[in-house]
Short mmCIF file of C-alpha atoms in Angstrom, two decimals:
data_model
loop_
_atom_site.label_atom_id
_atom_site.label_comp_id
_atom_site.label_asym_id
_atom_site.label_seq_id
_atom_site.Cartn_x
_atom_site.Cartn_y
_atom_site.Cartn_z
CA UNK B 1 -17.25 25.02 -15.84
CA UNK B 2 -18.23 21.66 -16.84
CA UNK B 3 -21.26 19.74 -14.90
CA UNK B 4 -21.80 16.39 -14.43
CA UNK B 5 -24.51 15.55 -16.73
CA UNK B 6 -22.55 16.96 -19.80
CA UNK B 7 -19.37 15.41 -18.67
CA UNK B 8 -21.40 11.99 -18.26
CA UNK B 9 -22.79 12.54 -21.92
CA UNK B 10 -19.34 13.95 -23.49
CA UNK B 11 -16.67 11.58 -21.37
CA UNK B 12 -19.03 8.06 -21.00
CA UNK B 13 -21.37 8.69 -24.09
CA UNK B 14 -24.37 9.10 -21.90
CA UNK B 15 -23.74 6.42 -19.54
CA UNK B 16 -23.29 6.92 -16.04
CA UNK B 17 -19.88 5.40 -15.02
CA UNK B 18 -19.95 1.98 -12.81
CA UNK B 19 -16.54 2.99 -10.91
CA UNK B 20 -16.08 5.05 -7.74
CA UNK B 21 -12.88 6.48 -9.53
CA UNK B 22 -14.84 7.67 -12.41
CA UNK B 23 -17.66 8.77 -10.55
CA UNK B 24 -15.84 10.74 -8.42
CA UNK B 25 -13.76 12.44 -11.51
CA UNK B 26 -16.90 13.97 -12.01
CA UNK B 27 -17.40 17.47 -11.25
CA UNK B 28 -19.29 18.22 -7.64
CA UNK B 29 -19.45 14.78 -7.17
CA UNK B 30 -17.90 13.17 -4.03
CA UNK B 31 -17.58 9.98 -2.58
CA UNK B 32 -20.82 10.06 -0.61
CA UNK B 33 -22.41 10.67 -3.67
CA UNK B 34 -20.94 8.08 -5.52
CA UNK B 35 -21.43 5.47 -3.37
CA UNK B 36 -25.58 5.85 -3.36
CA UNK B 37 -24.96 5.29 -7.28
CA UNK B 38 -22.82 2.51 -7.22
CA UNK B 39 -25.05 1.19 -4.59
CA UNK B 40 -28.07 1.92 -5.09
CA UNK B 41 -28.12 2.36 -9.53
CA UNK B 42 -25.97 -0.51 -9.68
CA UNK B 43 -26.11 -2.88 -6.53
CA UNK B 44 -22.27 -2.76 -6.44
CA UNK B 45 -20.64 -1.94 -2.67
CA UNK B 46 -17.96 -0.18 -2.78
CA UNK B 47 -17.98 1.50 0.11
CA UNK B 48 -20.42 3.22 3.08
CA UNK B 49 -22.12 6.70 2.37
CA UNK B 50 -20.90 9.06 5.69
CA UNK B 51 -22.83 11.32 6.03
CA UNK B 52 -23.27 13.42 9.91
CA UNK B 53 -25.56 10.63 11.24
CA UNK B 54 -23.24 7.79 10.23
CA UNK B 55 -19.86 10.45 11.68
CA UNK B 56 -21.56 10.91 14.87
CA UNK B 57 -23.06 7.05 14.97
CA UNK B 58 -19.73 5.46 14.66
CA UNK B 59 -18.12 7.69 16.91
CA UNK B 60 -20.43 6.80 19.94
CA UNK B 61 -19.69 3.10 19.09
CA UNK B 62 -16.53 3.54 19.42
CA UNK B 63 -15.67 2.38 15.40
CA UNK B 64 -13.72 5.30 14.69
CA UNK B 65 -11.88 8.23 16.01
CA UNK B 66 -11.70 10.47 12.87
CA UNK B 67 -13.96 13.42 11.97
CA UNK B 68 -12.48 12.40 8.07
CA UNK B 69 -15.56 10.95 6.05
CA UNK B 70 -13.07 8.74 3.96
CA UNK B 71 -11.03 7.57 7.14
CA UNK B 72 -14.27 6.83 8.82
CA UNK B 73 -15.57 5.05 5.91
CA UNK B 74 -12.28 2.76 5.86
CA UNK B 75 -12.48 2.11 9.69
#
């Protein structure tokens, strides 16, 4: 299996890609993931990062009434 460090170097020449769909193409990477990249590598918001503290945060507050890290991040 292909990682993401030799899929960065053999797919974007050694550059990490600027795009959550291209990020996220990457092997073992997720959305979580590639939103601290995009965010914090490239100062480009795509998105939130959910992780259990921001699930269980925006629950309470009544944002959102998924358990879904993606739906959550859209509400």
């Amino acid at each position: 299996m292909i990682n993401a460090s030799k899929a960065i170097v053999e797919k974007h020449g050694g550059e990490v890609p600027r795009t959550m769909e291209e990020l996220t193409a990457l092997p073992g990477v997720g959305r979580k993931t590639a939103n601290v990249v995009l965010s914090n590598a490239f100062k480009i918001a795509v998105g939130v990062v959910v992780d259990t503290h921001a699930t269980r945060v925006s629950a309470r507050l009544g944002l959102t009434a998924s358990d879904d890290a993606v739906k959550i991040e859209q509400d």
